[in-house]
C-alpha positions as a Python dict, from the first residue, in 0.01 Angstrom:
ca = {
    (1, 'X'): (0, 0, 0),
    (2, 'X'): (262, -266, 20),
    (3, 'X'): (31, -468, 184),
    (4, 'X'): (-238, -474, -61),
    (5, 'X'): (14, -493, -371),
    (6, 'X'): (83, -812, -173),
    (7, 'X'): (-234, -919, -153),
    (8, 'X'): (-316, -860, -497),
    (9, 'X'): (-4, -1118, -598),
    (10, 'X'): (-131, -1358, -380),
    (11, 'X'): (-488, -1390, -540),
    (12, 'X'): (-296, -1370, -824),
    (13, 'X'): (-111, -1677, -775),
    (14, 'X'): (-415, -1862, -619),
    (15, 'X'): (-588, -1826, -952),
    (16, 'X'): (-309, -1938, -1144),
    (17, 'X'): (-244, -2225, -933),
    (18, 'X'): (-614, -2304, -967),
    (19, 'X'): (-573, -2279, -1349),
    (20, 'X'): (-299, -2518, -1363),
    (21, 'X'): (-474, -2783, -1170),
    (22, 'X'): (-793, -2787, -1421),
    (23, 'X'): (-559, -2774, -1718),
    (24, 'X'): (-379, -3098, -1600),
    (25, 'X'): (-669, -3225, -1466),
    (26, 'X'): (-886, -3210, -1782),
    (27, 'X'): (-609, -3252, -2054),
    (28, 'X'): (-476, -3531, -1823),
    (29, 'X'): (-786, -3704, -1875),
    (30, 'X'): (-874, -3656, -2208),
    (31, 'X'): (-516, -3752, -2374),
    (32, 'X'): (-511, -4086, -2144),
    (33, 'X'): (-869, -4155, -2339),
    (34, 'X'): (-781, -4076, -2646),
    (35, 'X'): (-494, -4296, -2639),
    (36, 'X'): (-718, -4564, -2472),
    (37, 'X'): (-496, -4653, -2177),
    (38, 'X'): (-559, -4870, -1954),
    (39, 'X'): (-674, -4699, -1585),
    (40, 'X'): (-658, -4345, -1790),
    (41, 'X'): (-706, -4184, -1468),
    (42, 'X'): (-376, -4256, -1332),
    (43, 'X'): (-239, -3999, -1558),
    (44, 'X'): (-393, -3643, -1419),
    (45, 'X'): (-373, -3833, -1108),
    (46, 'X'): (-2, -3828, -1115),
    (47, 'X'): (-36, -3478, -1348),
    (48, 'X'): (-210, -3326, -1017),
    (49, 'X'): (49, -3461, -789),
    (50, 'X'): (337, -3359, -977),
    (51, 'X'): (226, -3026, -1052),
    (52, 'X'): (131, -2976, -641),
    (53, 'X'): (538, -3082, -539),
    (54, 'X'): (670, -2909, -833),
    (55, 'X'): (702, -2516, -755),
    (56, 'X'): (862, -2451, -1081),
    (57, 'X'): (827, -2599, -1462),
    (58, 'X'): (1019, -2968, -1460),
    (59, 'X'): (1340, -2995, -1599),
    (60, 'X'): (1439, -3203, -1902),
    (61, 'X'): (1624, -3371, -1637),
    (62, 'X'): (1367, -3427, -1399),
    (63, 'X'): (1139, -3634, -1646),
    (64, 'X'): (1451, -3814, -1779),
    (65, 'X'): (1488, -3942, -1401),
    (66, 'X'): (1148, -3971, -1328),
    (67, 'X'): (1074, -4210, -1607),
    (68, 'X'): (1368, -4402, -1560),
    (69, 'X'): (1254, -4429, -1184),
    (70, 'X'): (902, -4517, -1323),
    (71, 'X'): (1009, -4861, -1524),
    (72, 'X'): (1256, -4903, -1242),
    (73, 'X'): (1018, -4932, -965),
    (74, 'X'): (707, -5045, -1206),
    (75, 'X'): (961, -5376, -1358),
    (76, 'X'): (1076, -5422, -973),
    (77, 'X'): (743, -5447, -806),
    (78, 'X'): (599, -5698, -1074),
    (79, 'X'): (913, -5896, -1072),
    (80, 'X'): (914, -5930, -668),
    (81, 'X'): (553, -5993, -665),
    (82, 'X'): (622, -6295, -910),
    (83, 'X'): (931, -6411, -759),
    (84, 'X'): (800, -6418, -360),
    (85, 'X'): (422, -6449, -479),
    (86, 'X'): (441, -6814, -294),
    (87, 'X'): (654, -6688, 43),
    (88, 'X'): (358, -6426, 138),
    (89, 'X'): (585, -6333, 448),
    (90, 'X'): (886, -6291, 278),
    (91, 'X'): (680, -6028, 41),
    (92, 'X'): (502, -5869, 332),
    (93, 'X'): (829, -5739, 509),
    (94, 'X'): (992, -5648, 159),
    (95, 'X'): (655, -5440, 113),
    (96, 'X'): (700, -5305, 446),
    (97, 'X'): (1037, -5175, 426),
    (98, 'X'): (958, -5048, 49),
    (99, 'X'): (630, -4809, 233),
    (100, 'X'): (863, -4656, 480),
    (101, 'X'): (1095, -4566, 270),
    (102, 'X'): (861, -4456, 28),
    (103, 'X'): (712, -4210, 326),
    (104, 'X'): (1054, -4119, 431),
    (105, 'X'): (1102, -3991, 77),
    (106, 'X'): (803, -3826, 106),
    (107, 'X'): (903, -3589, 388),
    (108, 'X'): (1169, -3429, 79),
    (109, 'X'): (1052, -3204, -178),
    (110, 'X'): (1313, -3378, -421),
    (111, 'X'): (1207, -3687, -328),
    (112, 'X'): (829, -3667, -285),
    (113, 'X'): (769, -3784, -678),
    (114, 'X'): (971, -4083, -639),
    (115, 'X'): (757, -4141, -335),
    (116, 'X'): (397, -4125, -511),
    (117, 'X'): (615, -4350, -769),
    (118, 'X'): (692, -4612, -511),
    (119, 'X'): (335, -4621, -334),
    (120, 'X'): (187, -4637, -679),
    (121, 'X'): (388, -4957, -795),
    (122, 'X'): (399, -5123, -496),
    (123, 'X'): (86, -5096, -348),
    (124, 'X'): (-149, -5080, -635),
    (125, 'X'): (32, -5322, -870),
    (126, 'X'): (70, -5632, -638),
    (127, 'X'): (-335, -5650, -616),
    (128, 'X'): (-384, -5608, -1001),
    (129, 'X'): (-123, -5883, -1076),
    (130, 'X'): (-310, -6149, -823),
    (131, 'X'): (-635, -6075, -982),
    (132, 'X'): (-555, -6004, -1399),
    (133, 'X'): (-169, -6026, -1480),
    (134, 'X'): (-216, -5858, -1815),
    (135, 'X'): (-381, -5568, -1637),
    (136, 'X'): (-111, -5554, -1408),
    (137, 'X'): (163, -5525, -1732),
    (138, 'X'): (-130, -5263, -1852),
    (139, 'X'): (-81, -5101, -1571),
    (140, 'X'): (274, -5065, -1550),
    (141, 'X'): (259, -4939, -1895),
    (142, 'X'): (26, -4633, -1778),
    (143, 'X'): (250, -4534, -1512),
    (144, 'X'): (553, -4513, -1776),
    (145, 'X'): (363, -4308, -2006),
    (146, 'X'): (177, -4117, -1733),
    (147, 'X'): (473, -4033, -1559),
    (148, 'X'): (584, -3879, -1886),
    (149, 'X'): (317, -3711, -2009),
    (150, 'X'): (206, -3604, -1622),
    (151, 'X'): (510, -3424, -1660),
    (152, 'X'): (529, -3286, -1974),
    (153, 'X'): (153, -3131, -1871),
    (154, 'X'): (297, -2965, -1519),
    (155, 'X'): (575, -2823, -1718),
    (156, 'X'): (246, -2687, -2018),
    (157, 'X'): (90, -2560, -1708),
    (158, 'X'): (379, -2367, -1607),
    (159, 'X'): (393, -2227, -1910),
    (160, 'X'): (94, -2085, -1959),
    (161, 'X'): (-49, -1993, -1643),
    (162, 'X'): (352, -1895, -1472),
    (163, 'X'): (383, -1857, -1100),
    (164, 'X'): (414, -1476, -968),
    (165, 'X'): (775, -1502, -873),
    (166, 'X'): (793, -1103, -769),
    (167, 'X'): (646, -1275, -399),
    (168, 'X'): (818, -1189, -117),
    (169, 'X'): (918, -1401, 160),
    (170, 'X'): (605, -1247, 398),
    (171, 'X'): (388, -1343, 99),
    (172, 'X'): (297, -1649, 195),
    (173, 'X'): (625, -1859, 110),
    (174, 'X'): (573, -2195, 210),
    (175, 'X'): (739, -2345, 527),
    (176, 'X'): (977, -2595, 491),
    (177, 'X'): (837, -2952, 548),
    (178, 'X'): (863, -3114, 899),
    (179, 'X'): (1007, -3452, 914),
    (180, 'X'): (780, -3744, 1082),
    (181, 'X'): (901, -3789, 1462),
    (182, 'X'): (1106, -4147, 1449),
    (183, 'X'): (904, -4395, 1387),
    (184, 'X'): (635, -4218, 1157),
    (185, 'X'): (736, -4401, 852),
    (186, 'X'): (695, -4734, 999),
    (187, 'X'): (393, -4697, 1125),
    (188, 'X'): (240, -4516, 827),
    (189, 'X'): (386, -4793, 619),
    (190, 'X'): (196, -5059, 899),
    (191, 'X'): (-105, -4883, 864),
    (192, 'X'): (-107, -4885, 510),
    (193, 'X'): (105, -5280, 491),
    (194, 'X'): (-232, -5405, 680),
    (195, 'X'): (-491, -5361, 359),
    (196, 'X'): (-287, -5428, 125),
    (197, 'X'): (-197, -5762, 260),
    (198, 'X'): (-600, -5834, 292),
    (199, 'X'): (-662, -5743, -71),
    (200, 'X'): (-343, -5967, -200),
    (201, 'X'): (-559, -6255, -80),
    (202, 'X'): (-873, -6140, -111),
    (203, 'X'): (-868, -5876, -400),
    (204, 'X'): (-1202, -5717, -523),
    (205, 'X'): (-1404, -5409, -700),
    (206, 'X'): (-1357, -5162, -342),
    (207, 'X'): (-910, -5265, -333),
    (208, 'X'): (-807, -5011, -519),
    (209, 'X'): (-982, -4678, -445),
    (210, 'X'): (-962, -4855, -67),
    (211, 'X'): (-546, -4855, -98),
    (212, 'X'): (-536, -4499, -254),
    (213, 'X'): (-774, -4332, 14),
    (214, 'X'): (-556, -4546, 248),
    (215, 'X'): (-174, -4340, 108),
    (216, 'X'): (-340, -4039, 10),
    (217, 'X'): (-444, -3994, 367),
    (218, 'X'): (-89, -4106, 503),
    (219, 'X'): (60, -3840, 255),
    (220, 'X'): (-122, -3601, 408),
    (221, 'X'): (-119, -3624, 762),
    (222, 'X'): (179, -3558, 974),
    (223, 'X'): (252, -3824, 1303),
    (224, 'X'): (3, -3718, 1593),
    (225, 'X'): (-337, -3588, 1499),
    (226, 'X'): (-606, -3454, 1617),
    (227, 'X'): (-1002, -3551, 1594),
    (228, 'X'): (-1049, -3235, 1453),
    (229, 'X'): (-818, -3326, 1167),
    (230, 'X'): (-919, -3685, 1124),
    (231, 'X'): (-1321, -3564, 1047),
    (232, 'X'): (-1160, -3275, 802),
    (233, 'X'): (-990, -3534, 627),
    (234, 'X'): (-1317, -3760, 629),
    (235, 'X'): (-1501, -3447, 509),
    (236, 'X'): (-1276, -3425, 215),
    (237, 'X'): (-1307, -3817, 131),
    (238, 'X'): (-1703, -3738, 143),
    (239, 'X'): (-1636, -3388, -79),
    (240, 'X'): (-1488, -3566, -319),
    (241, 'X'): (-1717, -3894, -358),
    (242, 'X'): (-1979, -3636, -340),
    (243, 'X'): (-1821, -3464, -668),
    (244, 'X'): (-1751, -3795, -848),
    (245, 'X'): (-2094, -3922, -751),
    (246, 'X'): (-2248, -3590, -937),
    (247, 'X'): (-1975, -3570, -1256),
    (248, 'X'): (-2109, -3953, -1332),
    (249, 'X'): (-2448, -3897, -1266),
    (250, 'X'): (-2376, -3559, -1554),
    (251, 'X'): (-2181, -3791, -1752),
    (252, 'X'): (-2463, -4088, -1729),
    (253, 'X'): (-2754, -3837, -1875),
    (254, 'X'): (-2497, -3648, -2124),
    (255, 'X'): (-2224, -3938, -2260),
    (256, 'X'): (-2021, -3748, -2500),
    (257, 'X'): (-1638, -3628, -2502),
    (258, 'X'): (-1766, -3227, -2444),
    (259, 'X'): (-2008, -3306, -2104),
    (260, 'X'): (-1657, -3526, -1969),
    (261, 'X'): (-1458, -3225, -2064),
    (262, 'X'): (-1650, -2982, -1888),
    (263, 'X'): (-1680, -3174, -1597),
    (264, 'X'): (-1334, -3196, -1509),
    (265, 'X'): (-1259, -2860, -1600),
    (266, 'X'): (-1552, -2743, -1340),
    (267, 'X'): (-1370, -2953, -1057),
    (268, 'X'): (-1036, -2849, -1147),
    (269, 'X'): (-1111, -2502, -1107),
    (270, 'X'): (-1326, -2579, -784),
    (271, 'X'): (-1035, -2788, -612),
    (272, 'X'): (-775, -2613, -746),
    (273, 'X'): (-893, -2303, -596),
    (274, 'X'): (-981, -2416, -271),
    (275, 'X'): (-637, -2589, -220),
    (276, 'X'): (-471, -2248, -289),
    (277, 'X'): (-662, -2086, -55),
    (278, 'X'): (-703, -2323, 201),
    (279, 'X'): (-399, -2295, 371),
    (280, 'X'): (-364, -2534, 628),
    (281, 'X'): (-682, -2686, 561),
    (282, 'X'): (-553, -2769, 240),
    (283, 'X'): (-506, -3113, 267),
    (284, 'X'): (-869, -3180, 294),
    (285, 'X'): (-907, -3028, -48),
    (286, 'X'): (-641, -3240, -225),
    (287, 'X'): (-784, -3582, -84),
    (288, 'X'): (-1096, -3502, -222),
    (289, 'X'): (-956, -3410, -567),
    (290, 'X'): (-755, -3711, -513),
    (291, 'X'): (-1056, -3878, -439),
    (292, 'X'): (-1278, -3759, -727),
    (293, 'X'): (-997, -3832, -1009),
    (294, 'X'): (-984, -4160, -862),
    (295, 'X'): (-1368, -4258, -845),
    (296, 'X'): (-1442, -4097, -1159),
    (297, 'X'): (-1178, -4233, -1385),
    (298, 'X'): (-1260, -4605, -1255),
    (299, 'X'): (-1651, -4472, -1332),
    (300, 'X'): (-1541, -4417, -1686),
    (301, 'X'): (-1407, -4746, -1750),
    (302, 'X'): (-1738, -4850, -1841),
    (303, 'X'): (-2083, -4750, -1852),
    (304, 'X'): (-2265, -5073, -1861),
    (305, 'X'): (-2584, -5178, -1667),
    (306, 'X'): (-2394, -5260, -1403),
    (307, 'X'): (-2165, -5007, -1373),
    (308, 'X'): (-2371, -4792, -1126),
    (309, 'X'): (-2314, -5053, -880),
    (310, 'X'): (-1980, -5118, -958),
    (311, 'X'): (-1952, -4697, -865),
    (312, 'X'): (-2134, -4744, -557),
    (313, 'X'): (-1894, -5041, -424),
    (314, 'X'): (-1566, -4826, -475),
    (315, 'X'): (-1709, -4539, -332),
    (316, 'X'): (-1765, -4753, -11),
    (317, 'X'): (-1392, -4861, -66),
    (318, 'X'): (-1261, -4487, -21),
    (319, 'X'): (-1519, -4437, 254),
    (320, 'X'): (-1380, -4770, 413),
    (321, 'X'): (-1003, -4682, 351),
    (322, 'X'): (-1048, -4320, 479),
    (323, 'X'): (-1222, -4446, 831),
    (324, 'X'): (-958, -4726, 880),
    (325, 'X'): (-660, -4477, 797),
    (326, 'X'): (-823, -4210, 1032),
    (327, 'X'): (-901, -4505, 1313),
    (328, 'X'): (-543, -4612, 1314),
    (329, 'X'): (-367, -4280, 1335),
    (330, 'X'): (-571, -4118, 1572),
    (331, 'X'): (-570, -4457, 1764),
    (332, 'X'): (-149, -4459, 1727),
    (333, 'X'): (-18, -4207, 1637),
    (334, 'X'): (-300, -3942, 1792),
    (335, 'X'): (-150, -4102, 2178),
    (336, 'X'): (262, -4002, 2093),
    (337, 'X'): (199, -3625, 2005),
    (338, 'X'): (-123, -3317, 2129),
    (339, 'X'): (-81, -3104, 1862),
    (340, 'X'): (-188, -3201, 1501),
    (341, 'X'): (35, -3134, 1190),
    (342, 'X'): (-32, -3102, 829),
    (343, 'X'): (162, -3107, 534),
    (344, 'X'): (190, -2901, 248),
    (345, 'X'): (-9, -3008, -39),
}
């Protein structure tokens, strides 16, 4: 009996957790709109992501730091990228030291917001400044006020959908996370250094769903990795351009604010679900909602006639970024360790 009460706590929490992820997800995405921000996906991007690291509501003093980290490491990254933009090695090793750090961070549950912070500034705001520097102050802007409201929508979602805290410890508790073997950092933060480097010079429509596929993968995957693992996490690049392919393709034939809205509610319960139930597959789940929030929200920035095309290029980005992450660990990192490990989403 205590057994099944168990179980019946744990589906339980899998459907709330599922819950929360299409309520960020789709209110995420619909208040960025509304408000007309520039890239409006970032914000259930970083909604999603905060929610998955946060086991609890947010504090008042969590978003208080967070959005003071935000403009800290937003104002920083512009300003370096302006100050060293003509010493390009100078601003190469600062970028590499900021990465591993930023993936050292990541291996704390404390610290793994300020991580997707850092990765976010750093390696997505350099590009935009060398091709549009208003879009790169536009963007800068979004992650100040997604930050915010990404948190002020985990901490909704807590609210009404509250975790079953009557689990016990055999319930399923997650295990603490595993620290890269010495060295991880700085090779994650080469592998990922490499692109973004390429795309300072030569920055185009594929750079930045390339970069993301390139960190979300990195986020993901622990030092030494199998080939199983590396086509999982391919699978889940493919899942999710599949998704984003089909929600534009909806939103193409049925262009109205309801169609959009359901949608994103659909793939927020979808992902949502399988991430809670995935266990350690899990990770493949969350790059492809990754994934989908990323090539659908850069879908909605326009529907023109050539938009299609413009949808087709950046899903060949993520493919791109996902193969060349994948290559390099399994190349590097796959020869150091046998066994593959995962972390928690």
């Amino acid at each position: 009996m205590a057994a099944s009460a168990t179980d019946v706590l744990v589906r339980r929490e899998q459907r709330r957790f599922g819950w929360r992820v299409a309520f960020v997800l789709t209110l995420g995405f619909v208040v960025a709109e509304l408000a007309a921000w520039p890239l409006a996906f970032i914000v259930p991007l970083l909604a999603v992501q905060f929610l998955a690291v946060l086991p609890a509501a947010p504090t008042g003093r969590q978003m208080l730091l967070v959005v003071l980290v935000t403009l800290a490491t937003t104002s920083l990254a512009i300003f370096v990228s302006e100050l060293l933009r003509d010493r390009p090695a100078a601003y190469l090793a600062v970028l590499f030291a900021v990465f591993a750090l930023a993936f050292y961070l990541d291996n704390f549950p404390k610290t793994k917001m300020i991580a997707t912070l850092l990765l976010l500034s750093n390696a997505i705001l350099p590009i935009l400044a060398m091709q549009d520097s208003i879009a790169s102050i536009g963007m800068r802007d979004t992650l100040i006020y997604g930050s915010l409201v990404g948190l002020l929508l985990a901490w909704l979602a807590h609210a009404l959908f509250p975790s079953v805290r009557t689990l016990s410890a055999a319930a399923g508790t997650p295990p603490a996370p595993t620290l890269s073997p010495v060295g991880g950092e700085w090779l994650r933060a080469a592998i990922l250094l490499l692109p973004v480097g390429y795309f300072l010079g030569r920055p185009d429509e594929a750079s930045f769903p390339f970069v993301v596929a390139v960190f979300s993968i990195l986020r993901q995957v622990e030092q030494g990795m199998g080939r199983r693992l590396a086509v999982g996490l391919l699978i889940g690049n493919l899942i999710g351009g599949l998704a984003a392919s089909i929600g534009y393709a909806v939103l193409s034939l049925f262009p109205d604010f309801t169609t959009l809205v359901l949608v994103l509610l659909v793939a927020g319960l979808l992902f949502g679900g399988r991430i809670a139930v995935a266990g350690p597959k899990a990770p493949v789940y969350v790059i492809a909602l990754i994934v989908f929030i990323t090539l659908l929200g850069l879908g909605l920035i326009e529907f023109t006639s050539g938009s299609a095309e413009q949808f087709a290029q950046r899903f060949w980005g993520v493919l791109k970024g996902a193969l060349y992450t994948l290559a390099a660990l399994v190349l590097f990192a796959g020869r150091r360790a046998p066994a593959a490990a995962v972390r928690a989403p």
